PDB file of N, CA and C in Angstrom:
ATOM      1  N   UNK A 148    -187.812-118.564  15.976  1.00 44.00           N
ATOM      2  CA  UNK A 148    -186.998-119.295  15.031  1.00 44.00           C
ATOM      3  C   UNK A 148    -187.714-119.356  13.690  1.00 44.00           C
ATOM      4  N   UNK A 149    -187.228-118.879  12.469  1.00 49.00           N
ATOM      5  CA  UNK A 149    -187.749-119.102  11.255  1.00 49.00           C
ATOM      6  C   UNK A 149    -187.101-120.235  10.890  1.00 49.00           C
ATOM      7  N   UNK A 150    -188.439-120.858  10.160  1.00 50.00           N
ATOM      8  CA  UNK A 150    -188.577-122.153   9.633  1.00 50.00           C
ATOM      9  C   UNK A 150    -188.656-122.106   8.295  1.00 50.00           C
ATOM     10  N   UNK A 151    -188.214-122.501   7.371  1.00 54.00           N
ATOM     11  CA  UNK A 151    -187.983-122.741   5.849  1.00 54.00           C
ATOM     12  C   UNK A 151    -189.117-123.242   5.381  1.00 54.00           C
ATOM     13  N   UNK A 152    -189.881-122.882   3.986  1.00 57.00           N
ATOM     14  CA  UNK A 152    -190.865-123.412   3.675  1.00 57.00           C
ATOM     15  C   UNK A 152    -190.272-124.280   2.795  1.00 57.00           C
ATOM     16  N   UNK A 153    -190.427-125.428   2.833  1.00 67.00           N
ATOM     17  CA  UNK A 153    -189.490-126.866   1.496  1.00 67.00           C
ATOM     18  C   UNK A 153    -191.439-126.392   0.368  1.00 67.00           C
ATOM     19  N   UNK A 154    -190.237-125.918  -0.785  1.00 75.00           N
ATOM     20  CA  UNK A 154    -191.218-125.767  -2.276  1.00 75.00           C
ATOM     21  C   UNK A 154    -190.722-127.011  -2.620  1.00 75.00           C
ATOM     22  N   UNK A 155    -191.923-127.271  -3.909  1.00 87.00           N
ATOM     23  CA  UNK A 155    -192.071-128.759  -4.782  1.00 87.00           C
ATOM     24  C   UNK A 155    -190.677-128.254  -5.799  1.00 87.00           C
ATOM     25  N   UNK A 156    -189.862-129.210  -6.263  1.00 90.00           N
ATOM     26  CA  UNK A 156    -188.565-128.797  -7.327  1.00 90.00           C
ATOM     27  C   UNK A 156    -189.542-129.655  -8.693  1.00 90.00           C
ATOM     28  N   UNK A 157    -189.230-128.539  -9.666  1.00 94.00           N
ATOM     29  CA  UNK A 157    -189.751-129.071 -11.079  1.00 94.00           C
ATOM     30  C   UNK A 157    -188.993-128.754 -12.137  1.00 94.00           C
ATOM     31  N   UNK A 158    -188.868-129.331 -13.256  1.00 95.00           N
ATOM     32  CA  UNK A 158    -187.811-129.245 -14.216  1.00 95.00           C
ATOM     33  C   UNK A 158    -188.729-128.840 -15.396  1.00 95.00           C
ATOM     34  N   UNK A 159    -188.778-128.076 -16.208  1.00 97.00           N
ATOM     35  CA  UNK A 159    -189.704-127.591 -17.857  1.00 97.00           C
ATOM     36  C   UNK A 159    -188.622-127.483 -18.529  1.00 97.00           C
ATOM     37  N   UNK A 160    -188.091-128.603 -19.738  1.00 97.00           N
ATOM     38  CA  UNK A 160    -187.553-128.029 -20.725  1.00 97.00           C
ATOM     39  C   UNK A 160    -187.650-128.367 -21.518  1.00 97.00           C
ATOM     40  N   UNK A 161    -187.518-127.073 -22.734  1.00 97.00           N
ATOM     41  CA  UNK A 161    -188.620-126.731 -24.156  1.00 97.00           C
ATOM     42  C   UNK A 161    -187.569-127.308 -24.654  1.00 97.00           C
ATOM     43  N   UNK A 162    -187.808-127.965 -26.347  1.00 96.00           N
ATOM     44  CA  UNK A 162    -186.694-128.067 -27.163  1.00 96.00           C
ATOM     45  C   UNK A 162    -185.049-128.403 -27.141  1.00 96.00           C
ATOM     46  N   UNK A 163    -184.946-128.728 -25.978  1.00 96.00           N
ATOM     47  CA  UNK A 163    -183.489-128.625 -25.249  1.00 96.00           C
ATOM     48  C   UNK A 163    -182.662-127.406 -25.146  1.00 96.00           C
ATOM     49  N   UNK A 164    -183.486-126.661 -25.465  1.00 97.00           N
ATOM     50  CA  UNK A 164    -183.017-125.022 -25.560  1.00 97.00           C
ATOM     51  C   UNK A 164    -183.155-123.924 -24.332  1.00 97.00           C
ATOM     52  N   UNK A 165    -184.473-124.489 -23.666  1.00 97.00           N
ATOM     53  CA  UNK A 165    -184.716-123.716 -22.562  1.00 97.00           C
ATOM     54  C   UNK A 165    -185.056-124.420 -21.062  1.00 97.00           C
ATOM     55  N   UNK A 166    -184.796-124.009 -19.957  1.00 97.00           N
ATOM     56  CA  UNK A 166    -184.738-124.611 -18.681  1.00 97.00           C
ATOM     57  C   UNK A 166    -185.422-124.082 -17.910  1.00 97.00           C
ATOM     58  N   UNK A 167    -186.565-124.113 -16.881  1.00 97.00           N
ATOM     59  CA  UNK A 167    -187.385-123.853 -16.184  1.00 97.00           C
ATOM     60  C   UNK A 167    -186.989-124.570 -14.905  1.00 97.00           C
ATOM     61  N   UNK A 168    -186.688-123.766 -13.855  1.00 96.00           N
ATOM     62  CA  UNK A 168    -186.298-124.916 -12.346  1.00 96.00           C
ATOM     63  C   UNK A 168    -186.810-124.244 -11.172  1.00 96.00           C
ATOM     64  N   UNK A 169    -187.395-125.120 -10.683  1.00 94.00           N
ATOM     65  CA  UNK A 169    -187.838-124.385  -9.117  1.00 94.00           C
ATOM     66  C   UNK A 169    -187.545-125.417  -8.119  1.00 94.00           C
ATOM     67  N   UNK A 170    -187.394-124.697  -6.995  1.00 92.00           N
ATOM     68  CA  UNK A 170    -187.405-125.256  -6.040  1.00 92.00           C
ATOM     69  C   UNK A 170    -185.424-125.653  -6.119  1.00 92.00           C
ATOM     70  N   UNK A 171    -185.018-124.409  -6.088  1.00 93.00           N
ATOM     71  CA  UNK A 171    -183.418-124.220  -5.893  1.00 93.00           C
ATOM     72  C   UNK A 171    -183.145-123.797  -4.690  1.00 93.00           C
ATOM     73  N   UNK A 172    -182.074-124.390  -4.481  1.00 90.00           N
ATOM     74  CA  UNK A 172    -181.881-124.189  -2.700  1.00 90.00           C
ATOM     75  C   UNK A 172    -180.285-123.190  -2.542  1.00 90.00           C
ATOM     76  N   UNK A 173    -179.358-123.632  -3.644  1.00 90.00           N
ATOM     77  CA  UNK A 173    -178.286-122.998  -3.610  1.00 90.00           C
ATOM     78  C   UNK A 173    -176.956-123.357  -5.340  1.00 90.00           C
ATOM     79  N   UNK A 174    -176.428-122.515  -5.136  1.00 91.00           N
ATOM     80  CA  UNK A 174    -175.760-122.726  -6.851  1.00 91.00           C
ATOM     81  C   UNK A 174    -174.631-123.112  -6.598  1.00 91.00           C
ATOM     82  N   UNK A 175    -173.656-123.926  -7.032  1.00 90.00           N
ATOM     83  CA  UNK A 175    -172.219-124.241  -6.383  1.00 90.00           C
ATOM     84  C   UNK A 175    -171.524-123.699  -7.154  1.00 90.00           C
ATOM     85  N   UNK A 176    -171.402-123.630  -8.993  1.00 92.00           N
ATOM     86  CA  UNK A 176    -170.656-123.169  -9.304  1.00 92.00           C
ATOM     87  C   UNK A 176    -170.995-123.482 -10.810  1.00 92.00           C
ATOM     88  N   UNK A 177    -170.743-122.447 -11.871  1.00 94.00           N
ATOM     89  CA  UNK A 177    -171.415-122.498 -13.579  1.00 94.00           C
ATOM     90  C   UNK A 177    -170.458-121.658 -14.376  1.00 94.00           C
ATOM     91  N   UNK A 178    -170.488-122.524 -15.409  1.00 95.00           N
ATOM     92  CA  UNK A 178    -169.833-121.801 -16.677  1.00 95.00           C
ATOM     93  C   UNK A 178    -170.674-122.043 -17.614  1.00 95.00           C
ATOM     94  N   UNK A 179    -170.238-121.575 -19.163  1.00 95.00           N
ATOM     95  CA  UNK A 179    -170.470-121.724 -20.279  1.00 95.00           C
ATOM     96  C   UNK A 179    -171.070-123.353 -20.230  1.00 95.00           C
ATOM     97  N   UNK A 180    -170.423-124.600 -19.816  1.00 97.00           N
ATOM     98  CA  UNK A 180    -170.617-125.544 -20.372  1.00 97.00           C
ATOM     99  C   UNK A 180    -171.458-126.606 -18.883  1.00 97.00           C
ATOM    100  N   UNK A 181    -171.144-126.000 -18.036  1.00 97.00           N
ATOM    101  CA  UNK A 181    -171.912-127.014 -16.778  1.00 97.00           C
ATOM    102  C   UNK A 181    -172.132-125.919 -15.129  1.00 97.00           C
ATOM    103  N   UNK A 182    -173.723-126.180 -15.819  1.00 96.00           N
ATOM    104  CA  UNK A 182    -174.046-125.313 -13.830  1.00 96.00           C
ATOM    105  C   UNK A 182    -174.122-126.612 -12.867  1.00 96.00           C
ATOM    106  N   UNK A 183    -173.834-126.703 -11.397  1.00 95.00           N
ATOM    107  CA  UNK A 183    -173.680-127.387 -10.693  1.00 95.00           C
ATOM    108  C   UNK A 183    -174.642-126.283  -9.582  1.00 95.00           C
ATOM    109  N   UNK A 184    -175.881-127.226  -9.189  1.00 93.00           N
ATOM    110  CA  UNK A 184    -177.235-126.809  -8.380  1.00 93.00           C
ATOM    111  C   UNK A 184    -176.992-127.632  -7.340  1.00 93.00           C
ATOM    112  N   UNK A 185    -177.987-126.920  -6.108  1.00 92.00           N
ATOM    113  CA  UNK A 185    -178.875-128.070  -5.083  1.00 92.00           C
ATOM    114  C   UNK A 185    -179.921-127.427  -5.429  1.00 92.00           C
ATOM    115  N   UNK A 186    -180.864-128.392  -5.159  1.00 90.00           N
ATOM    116  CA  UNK A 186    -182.368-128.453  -5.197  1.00 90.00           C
ATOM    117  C   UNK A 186    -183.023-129.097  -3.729  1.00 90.00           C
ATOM    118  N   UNK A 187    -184.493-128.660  -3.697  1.00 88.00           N
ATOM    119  CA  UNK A 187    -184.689-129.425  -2.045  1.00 88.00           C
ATOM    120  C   UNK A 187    -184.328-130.625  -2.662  1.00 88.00           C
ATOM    121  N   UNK A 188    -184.897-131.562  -3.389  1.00 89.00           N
ATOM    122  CA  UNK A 188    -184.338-132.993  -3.330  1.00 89.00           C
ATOM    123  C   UNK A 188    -183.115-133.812  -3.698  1.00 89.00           C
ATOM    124  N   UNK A 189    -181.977-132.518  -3.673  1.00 89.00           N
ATOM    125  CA  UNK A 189    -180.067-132.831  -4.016  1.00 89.00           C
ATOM    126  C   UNK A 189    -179.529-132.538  -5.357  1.00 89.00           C
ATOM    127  N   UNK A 190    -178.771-132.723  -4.998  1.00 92.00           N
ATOM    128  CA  UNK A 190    -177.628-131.898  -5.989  1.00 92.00           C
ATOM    129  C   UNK A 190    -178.332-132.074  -7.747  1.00 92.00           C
ATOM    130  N   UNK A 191    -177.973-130.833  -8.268  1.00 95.00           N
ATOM    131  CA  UNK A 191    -178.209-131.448 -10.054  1.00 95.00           C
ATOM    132  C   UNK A 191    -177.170-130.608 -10.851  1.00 95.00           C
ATOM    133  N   UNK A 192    -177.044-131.443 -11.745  1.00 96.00           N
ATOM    134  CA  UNK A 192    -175.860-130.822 -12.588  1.00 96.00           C
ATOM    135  C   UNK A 192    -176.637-131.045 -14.274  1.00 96.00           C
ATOM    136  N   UNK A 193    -176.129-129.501 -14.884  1.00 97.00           N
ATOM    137  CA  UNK A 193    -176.871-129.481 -15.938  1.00 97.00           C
ATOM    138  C   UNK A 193    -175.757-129.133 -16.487  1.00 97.00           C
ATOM    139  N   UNK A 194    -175.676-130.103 -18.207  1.00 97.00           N
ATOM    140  CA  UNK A 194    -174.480-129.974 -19.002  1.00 97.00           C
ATOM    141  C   UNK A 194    -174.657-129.478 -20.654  1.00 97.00           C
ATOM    142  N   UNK A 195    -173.807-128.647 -20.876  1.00 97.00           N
ATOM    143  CA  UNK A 195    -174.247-128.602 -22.614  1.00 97.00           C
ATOM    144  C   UNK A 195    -173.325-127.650 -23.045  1.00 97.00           C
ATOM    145  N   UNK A 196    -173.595-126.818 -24.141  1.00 97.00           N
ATOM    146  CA  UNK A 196    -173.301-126.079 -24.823  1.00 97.00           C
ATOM    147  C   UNK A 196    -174.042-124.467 -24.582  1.00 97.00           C
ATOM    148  N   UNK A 197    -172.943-123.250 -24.191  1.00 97.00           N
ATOM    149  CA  UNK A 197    -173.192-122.230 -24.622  1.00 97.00           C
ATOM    150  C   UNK A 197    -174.546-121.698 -23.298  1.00 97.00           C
ATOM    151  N   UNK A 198    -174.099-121.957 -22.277  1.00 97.00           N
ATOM    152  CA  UNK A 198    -175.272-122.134 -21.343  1.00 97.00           C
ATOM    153  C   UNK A 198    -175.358-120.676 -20.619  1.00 97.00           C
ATOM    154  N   UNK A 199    -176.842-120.531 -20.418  1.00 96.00           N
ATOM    155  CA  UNK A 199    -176.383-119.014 -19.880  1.00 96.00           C
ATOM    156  C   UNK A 199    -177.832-118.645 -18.982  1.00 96.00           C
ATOM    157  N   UNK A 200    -177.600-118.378 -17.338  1.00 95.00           N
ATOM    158  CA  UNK A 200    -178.574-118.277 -16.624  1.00 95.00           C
ATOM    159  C   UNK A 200    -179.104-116.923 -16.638  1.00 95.00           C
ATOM    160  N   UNK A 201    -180.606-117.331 -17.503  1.00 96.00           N
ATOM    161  CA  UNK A 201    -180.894-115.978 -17.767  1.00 96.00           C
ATOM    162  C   UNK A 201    -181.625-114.948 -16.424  1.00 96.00           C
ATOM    163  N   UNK A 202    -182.334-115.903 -15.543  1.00 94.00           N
ATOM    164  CA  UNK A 202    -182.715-115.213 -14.585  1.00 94.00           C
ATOM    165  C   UNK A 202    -182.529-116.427 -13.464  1.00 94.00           C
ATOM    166  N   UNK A 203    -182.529-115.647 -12.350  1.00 92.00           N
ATOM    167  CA  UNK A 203    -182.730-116.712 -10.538  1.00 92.00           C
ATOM    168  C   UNK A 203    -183.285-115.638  -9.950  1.00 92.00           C
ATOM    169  N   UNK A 204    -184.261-116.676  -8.920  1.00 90.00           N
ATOM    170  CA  UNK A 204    -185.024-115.816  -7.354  1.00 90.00           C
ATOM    171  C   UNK A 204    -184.313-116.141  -6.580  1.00 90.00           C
ATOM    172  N   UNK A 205    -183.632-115.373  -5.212  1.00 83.00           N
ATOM    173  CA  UNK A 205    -183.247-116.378  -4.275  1.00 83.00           C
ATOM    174  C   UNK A 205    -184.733-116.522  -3.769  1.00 83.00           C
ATOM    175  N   UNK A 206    -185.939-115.523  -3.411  1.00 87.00           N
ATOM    176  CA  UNK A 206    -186.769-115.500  -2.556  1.00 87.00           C
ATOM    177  C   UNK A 206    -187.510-117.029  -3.107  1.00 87.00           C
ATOM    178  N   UNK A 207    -188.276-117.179  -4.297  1.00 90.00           N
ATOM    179  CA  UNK A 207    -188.536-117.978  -5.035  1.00 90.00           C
ATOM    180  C   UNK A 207    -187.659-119.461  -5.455  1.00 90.00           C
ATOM    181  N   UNK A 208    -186.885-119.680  -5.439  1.00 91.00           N
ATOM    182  CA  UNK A 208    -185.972-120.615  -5.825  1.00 91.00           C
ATOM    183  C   UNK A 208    -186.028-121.274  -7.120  1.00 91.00           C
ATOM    184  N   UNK A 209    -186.387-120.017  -8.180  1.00 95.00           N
ATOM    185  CA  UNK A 209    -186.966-120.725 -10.126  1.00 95.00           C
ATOM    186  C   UNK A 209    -185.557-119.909 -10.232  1.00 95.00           C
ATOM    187  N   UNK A 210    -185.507-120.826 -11.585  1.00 96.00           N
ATOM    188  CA  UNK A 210    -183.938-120.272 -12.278  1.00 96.00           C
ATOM    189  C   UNK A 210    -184.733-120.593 -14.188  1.00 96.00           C
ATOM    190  N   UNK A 211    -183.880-119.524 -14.641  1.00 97.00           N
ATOM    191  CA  UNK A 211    -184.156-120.009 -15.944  1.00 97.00           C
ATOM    192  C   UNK A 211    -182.775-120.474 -16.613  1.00 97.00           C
ATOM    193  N   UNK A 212    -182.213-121.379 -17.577  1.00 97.00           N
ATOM    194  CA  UNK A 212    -181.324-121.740 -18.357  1.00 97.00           C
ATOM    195  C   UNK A 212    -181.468-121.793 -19.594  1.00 97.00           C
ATOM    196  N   UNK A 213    -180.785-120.931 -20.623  1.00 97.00           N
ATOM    197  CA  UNK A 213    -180.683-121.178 -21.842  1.00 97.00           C
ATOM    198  C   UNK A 213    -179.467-121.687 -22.291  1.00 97.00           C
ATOM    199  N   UNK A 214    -179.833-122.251 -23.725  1.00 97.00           N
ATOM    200  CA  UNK A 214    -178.639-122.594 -24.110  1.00 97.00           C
ATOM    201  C   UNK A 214    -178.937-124.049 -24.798  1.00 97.00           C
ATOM    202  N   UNK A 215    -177.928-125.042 -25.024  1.00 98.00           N
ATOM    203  CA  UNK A 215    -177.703-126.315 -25.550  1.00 98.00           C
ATOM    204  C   UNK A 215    -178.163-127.326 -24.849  1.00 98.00           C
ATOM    205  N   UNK A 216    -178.324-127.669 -24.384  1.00 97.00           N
ATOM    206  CA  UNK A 216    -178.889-128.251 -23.023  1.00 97.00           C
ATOM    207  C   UNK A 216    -178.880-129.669 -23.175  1.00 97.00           C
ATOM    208  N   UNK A 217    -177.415-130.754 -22.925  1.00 97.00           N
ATOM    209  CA  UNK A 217    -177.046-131.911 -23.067  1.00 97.00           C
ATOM    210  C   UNK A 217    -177.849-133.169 -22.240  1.00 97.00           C
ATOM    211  N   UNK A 218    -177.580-132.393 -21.004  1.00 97.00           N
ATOM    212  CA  UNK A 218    -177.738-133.571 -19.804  1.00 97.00           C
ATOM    213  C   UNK A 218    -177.963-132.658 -18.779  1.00 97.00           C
ATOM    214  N   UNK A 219    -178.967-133.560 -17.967  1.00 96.00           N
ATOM    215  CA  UNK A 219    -179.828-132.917 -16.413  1.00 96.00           C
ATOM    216  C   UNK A 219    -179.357-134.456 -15.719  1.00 96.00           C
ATOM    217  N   UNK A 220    -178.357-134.023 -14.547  1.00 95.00           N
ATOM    218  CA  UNK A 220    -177.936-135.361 -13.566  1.00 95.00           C
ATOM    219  C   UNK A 220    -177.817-134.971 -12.243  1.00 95.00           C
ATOM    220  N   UNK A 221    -178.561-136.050 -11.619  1.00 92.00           N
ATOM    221  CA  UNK A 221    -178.941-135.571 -10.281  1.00 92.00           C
ATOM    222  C   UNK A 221    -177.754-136.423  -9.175  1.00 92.00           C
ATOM    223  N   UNK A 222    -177.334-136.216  -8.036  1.00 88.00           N
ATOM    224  CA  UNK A 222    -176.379-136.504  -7.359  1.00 88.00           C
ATOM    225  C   UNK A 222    -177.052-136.646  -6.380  1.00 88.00           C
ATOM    226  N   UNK A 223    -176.267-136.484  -5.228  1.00 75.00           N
ATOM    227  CA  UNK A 223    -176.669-137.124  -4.110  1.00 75.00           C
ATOM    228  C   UNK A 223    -177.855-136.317  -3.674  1.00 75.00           C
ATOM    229  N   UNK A 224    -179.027-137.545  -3.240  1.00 71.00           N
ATOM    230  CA  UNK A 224    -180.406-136.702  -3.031  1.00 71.00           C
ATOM    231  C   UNK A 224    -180.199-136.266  -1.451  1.00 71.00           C
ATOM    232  N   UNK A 225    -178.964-136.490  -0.869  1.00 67.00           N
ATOM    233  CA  UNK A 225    -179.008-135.954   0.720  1.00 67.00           C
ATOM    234  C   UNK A 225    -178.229-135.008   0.799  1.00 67.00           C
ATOM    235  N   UNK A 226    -177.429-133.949  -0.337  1.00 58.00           N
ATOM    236  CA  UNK A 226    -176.851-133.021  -0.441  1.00 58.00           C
ATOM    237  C   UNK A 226    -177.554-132.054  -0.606  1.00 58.00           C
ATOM    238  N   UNK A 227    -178.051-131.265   0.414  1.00 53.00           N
ATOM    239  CA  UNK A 227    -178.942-129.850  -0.417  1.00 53.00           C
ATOM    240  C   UNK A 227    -178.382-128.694  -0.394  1.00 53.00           C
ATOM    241  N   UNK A 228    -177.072-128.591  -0.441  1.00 55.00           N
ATOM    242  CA  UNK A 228    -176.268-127.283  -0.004  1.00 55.00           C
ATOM    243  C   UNK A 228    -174.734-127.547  -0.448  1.00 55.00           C
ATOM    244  N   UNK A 229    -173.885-126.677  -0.213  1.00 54.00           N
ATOM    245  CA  UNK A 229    -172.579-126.726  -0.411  1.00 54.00           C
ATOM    246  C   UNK A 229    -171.867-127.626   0.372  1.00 54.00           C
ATOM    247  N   UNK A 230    -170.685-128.506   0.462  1.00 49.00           N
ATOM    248  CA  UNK A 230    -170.228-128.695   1.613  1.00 49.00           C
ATOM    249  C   UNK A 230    -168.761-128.023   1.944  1.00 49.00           C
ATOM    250  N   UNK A 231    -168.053-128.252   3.130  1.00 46.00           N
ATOM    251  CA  UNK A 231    -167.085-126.966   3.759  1.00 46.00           C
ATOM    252  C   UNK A 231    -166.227-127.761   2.577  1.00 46.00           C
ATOM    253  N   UNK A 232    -164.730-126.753   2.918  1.00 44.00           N
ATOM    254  CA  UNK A 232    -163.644-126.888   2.317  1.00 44.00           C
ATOM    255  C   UNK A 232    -163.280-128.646   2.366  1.00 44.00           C
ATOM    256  N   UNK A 233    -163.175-128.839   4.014  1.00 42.00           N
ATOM    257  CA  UNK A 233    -162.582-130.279   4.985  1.00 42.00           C
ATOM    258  C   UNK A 233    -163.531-131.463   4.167  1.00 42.00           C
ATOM    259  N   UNK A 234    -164.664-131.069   3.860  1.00 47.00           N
ATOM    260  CA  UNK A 234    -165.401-132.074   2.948  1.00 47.00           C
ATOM    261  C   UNK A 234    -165.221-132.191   1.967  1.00 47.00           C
ATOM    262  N   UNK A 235    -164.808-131.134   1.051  1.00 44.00           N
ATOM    263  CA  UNK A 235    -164.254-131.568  -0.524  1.00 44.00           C
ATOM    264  C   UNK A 235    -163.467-132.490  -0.254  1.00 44.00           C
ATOM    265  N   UNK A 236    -162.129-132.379   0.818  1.00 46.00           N
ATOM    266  CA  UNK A 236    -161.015-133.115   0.467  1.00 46.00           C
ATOM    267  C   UNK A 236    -161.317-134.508   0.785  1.00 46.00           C
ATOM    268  N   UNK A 237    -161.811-135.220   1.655  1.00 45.00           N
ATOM    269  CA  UNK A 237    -162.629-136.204   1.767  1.00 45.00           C
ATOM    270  C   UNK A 237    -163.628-137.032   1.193  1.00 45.00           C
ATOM    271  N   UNK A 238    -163.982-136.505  -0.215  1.00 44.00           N
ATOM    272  CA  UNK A 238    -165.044-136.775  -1.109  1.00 44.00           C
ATOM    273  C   UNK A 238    -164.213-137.555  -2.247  1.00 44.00           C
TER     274      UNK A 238
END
C-alpha cells in the first residue's frame, strides 16, 4: 500500500504580483479572476485581477501565480480534495 508523504503548505508573495505555493493537493477550478485550491491544510481560494498559473508540479505540489493578487482565503481546513457531485448539492 502506498502511503502519501503530507509536505509543509507555504504561501511567498512578492509585491502582490507573484504567488509561490506548496504543498497543493488538488485544483478545483480557475479563471482569469479566482483559482479555487486544496492544500494539505484545506481549501484556499485566491482572488484578483488578470491571474495566470504560470507553472504546477503534481509530483511536488508548488504552483506559481501571477497576476493582481487581491485576496488569499482559506475554507474549510477538513476539505483537502474535491467533493462528489451529491455533495455540492448539499453544501
Amino acid at each position: 500500500m502506498q502511503e502519501k508523504i503530507k509536505q509543509n503548505h507555504n504561501l511567498i508573495l512578492e509585491n502582490r504580483k507573484s504567488l509561490n505555493i506548496s504543498g497543493i493537493t488538488d485544483v478545483d477550478s480557475f479563471d482569469d479572476r479566482e483559482i479555487c485550491l486544496y492544500t494539505e491544510i484545506g481549501e484556499l481560494t485566491i482572488q484578483g485581477r488578470e491571474l495566470h498559473i504560470d507553472s504546477m508540479s503534481v509530483e511536488t505540489g508548488n504552483m506559481t501565480i501571477t497576476g493582481d493578487i487581491w485576496a488569499l482565503v482559506y475554507g474549510d481546513k477538513d476539505r483537502r480534495g474535491p467533493i462528489s457531485a451529491i455533495g455540492r448539492l448539499f453544501r
